[in-house]
Short mmCIF file of C-alpha atoms in Angstrom, two decimals:
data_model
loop_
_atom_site.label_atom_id
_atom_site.label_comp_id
_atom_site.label_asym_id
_atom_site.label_seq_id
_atom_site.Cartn_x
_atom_site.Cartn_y
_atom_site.Cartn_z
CA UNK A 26 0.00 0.00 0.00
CA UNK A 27 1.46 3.53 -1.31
CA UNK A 28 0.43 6.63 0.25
CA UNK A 29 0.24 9.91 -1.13
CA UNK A 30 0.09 13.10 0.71
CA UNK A 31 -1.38 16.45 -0.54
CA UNK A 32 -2.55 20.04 0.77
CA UNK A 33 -5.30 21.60 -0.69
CA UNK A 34 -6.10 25.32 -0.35
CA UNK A 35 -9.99 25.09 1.11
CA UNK A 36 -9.33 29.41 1.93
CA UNK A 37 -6.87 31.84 0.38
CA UNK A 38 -5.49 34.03 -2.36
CA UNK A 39 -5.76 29.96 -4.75
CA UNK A 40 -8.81 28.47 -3.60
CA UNK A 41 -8.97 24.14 -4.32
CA UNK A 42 -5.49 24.16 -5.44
CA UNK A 43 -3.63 21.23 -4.89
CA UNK A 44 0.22 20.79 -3.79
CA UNK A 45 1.84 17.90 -3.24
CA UNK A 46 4.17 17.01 -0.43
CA UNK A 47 6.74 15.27 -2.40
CA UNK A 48 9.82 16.28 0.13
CA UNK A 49 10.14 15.03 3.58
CA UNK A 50 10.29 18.96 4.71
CA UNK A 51 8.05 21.22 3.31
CA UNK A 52 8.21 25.17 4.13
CA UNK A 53 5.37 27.32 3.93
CA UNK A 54 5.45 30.92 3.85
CA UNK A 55 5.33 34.30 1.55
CA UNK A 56 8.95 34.47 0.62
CA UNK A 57 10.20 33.06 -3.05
CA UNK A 58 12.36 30.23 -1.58
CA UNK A 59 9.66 28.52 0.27
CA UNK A 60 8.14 25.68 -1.32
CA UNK A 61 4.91 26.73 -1.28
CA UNK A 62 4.72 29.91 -1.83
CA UNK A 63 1.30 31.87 -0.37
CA UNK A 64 0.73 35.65 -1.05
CA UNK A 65 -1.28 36.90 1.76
CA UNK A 66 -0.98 39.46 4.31
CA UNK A 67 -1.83 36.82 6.85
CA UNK A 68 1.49 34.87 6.38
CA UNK A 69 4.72 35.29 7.14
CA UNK A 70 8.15 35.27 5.41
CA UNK A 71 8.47 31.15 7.00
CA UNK A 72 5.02 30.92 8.47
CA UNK A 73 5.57 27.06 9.17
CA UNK A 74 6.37 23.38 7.83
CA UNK A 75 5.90 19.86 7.14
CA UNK A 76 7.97 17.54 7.89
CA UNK A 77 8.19 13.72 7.15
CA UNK A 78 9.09 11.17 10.74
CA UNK A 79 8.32 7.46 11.26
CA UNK A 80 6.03 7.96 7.49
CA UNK A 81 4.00 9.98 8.74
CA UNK A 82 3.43 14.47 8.58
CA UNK A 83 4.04 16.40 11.10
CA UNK A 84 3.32 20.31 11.46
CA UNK A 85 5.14 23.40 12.90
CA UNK A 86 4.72 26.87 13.56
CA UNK A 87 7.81 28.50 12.54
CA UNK A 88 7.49 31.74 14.88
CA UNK A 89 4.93 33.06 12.45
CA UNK A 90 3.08 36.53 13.72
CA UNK A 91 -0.64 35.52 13.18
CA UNK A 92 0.21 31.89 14.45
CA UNK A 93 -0.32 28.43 13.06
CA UNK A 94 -3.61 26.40 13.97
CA UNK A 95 -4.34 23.06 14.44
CA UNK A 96 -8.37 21.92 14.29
CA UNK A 97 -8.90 25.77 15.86
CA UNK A 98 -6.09 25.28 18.48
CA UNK A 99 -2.79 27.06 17.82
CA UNK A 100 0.15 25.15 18.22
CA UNK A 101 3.38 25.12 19.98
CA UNK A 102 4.65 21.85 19.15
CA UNK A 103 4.88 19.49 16.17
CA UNK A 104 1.73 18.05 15.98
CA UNK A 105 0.74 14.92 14.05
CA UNK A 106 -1.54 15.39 11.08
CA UNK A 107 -4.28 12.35 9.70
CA UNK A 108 -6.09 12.78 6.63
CA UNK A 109 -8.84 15.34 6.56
CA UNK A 110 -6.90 17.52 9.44
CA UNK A 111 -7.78 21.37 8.49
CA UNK A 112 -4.18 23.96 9.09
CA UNK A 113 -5.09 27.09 9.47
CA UNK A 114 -2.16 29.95 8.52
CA UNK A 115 -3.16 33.34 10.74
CA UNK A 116 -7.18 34.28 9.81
CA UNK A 117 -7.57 34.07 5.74
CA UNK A 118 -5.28 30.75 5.03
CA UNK A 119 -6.87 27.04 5.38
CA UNK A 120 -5.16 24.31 4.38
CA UNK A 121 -6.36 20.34 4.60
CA UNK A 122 -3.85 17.81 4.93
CA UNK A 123 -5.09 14.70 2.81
CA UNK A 124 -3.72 11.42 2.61
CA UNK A 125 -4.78 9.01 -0.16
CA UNK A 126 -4.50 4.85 -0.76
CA UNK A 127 -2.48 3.97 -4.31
CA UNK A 128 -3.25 0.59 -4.77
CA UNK A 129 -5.17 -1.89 -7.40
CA UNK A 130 -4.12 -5.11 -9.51
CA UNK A 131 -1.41 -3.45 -12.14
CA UNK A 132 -2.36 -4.56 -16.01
CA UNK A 133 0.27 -7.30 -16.05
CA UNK A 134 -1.03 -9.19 -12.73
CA UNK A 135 -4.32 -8.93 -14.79
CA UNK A 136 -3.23 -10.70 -18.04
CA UNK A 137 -2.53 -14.11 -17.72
CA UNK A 138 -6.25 -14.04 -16.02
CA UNK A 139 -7.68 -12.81 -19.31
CA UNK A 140 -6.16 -14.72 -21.44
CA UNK A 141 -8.35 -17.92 -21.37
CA UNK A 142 -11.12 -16.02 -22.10
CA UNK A 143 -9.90 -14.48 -25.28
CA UNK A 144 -8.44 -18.01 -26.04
CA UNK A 145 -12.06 -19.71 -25.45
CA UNK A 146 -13.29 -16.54 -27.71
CA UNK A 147 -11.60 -17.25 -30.37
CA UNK A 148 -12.08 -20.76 -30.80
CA UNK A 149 -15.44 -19.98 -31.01
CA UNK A 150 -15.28 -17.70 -33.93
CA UNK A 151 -12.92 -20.63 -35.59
CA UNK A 152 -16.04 -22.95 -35.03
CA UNK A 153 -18.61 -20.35 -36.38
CA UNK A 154 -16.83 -19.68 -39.63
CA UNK A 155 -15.85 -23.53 -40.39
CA UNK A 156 -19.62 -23.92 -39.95
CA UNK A 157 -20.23 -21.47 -42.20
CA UNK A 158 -17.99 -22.42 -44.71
CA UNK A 159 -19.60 -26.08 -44.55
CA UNK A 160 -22.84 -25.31 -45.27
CA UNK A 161 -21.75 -23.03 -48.49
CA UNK A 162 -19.84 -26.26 -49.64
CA UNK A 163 -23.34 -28.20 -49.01
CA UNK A 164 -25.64 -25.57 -50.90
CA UNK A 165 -26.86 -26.87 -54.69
CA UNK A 166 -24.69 -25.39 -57.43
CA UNK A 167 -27.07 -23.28 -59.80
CA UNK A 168 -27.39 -25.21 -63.05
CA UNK A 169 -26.12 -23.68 -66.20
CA UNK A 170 -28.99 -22.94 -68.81
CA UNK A 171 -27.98 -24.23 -72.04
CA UNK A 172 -26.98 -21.56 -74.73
CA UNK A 173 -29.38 -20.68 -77.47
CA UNK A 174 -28.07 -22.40 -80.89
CA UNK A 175 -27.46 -19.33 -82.49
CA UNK A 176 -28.71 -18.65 -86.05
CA UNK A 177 -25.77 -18.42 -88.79
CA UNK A 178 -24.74 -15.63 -90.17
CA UNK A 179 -25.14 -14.69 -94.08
CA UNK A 180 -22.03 -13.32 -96.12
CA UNK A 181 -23.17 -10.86 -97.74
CA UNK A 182 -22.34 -11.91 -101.48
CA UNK A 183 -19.81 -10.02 -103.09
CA UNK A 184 -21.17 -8.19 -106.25
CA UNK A 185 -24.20 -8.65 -105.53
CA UNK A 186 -25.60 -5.09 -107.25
CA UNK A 187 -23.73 -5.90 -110.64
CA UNK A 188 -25.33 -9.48 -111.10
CA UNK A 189 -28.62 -8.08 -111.02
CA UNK A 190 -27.85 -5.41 -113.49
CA UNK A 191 -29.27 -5.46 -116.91
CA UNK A 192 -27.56 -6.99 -119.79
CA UNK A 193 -27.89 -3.45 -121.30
CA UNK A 194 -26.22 -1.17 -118.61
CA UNK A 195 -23.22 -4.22 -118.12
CA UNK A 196 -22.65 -3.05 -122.06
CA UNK A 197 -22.58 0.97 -121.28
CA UNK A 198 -20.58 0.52 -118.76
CA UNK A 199 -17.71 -1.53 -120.42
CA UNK A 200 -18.07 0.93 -123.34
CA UNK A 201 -17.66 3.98 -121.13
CA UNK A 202 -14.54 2.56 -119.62
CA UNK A 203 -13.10 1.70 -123.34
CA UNK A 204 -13.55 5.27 -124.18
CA UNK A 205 -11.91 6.31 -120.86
CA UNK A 206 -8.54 4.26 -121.25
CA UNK A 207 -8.04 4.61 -124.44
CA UNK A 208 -9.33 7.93 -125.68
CA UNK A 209 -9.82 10.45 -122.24
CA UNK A 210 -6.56 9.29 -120.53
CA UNK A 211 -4.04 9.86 -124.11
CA UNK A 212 -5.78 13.52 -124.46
CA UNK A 213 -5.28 14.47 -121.03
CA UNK A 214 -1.52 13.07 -121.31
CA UNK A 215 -0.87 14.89 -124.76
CA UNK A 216 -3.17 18.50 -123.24
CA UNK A 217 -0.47 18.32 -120.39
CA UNK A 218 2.50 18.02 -122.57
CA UNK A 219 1.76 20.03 -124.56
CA UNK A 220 2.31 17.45 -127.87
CA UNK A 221 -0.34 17.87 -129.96
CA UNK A 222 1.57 19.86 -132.10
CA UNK A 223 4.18 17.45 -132.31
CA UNK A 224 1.66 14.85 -132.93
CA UNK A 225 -0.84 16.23 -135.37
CA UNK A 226 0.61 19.36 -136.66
CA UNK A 227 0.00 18.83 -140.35
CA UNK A 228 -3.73 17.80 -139.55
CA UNK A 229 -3.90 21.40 -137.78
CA UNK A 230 -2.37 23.23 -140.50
CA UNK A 231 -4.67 21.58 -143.12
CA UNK A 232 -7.62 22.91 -141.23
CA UNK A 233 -5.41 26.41 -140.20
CA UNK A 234 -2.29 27.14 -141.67
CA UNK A 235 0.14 28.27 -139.40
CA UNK A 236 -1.60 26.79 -136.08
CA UNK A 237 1.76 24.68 -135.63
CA UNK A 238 5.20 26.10 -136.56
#
């Protein structure tokens, strides 16, 4: 069992502030070297202290002016202090001495405790899902409808247009391409080079003399 000892302010210039007594002497008074420091009119420079004997807090006036109280009695002598006592520094200044218990089961007393429990737990989830998992396995696969027989696609037939042409308009056509390959095509050759003077230059002067050098 651990122990830890406190004042708190219940009247003063810091009302329900807390100070711990963390030294086995502690000084109380206005002055900055004290350790705890209170800024009243009522206190002196070293008003009194703590102090630690046999684990346990003692208090002591300290020659203050306004005097150190004890549960209303002012006090002449070290005088033992138990949990709840109230310290009263001149008129304004109460202090209560407190005392509190540390204890409890730490986190790693706690464990091994615990652990069956998550150890049951989780077998119990392994069970679950393996049951889970067997009655997927169990479940009917969903029969496969068999595909439509699909209908079969037509070529289209090359040439199609031309077969059912006319007799008549297969002629023109052929004709049309005679005349282009061997009559439009040599003109257009001889307009662009310019030959047809070379070429039929006595027919042209026949019909124009002196169309053709």
């Amino acid at each position: 069992m651990t122990l830890i000892y406190k004042l708190i302010m219940k009247s003063g210039p810091e009302a329900e502030k807390v100070y711990k007594l963390e030294k086995d002497e502690f000084v109380i008074g206005r002055e900055l070297i004290n350790d705890l420091i209170i800024s009243d009119p009522e206190v002196s420079r070293k008003h009194a202290r703590l102090f630690k004997k046999n684990e346990q807090y003692y208090v002591e006036d300290l020659n203050s002016t306004n005097g150190t109280y004890h549960a209303g009695k002012q006090i002449t002598r070290p005088i033992l202090l138990k949990s709840g006592d109230l310290i009263d520094l001149g008129k304004s200044v109460v202090l209560e001495f407190v005392a509190e218990e540390v204890g409890g089961i730490s986190e790693m007393e706690s464990g091994p405790e615990q652990a069956p429990e998550k150890q049951e737990g989780t077998k119990e989830i392994k069970k679950t899902s393996l049951k889970r998992n067997l009655k997927k396995s169990k479940q009917p696969k969903p029969e496969l409808e068999p595909a439509e027989s699909a209908e079969p696609v037509k070529e289209p037939v090359r040439g199609g247009k031309l077969q059912n042409l006319p007799s008549w308009v297969k002629v023109l056509l052929i004709v049309l391409l005679f005349l282009i390959v061997f009559c439009v095509i040599p003109l257009l050759i001889i307009e662009w080079t310019n030959q047809w003077c070379n070429l039929f230059g006595a027919f042209f002067n026949q019909i124009q003399p002196g169309v053709c050098p």
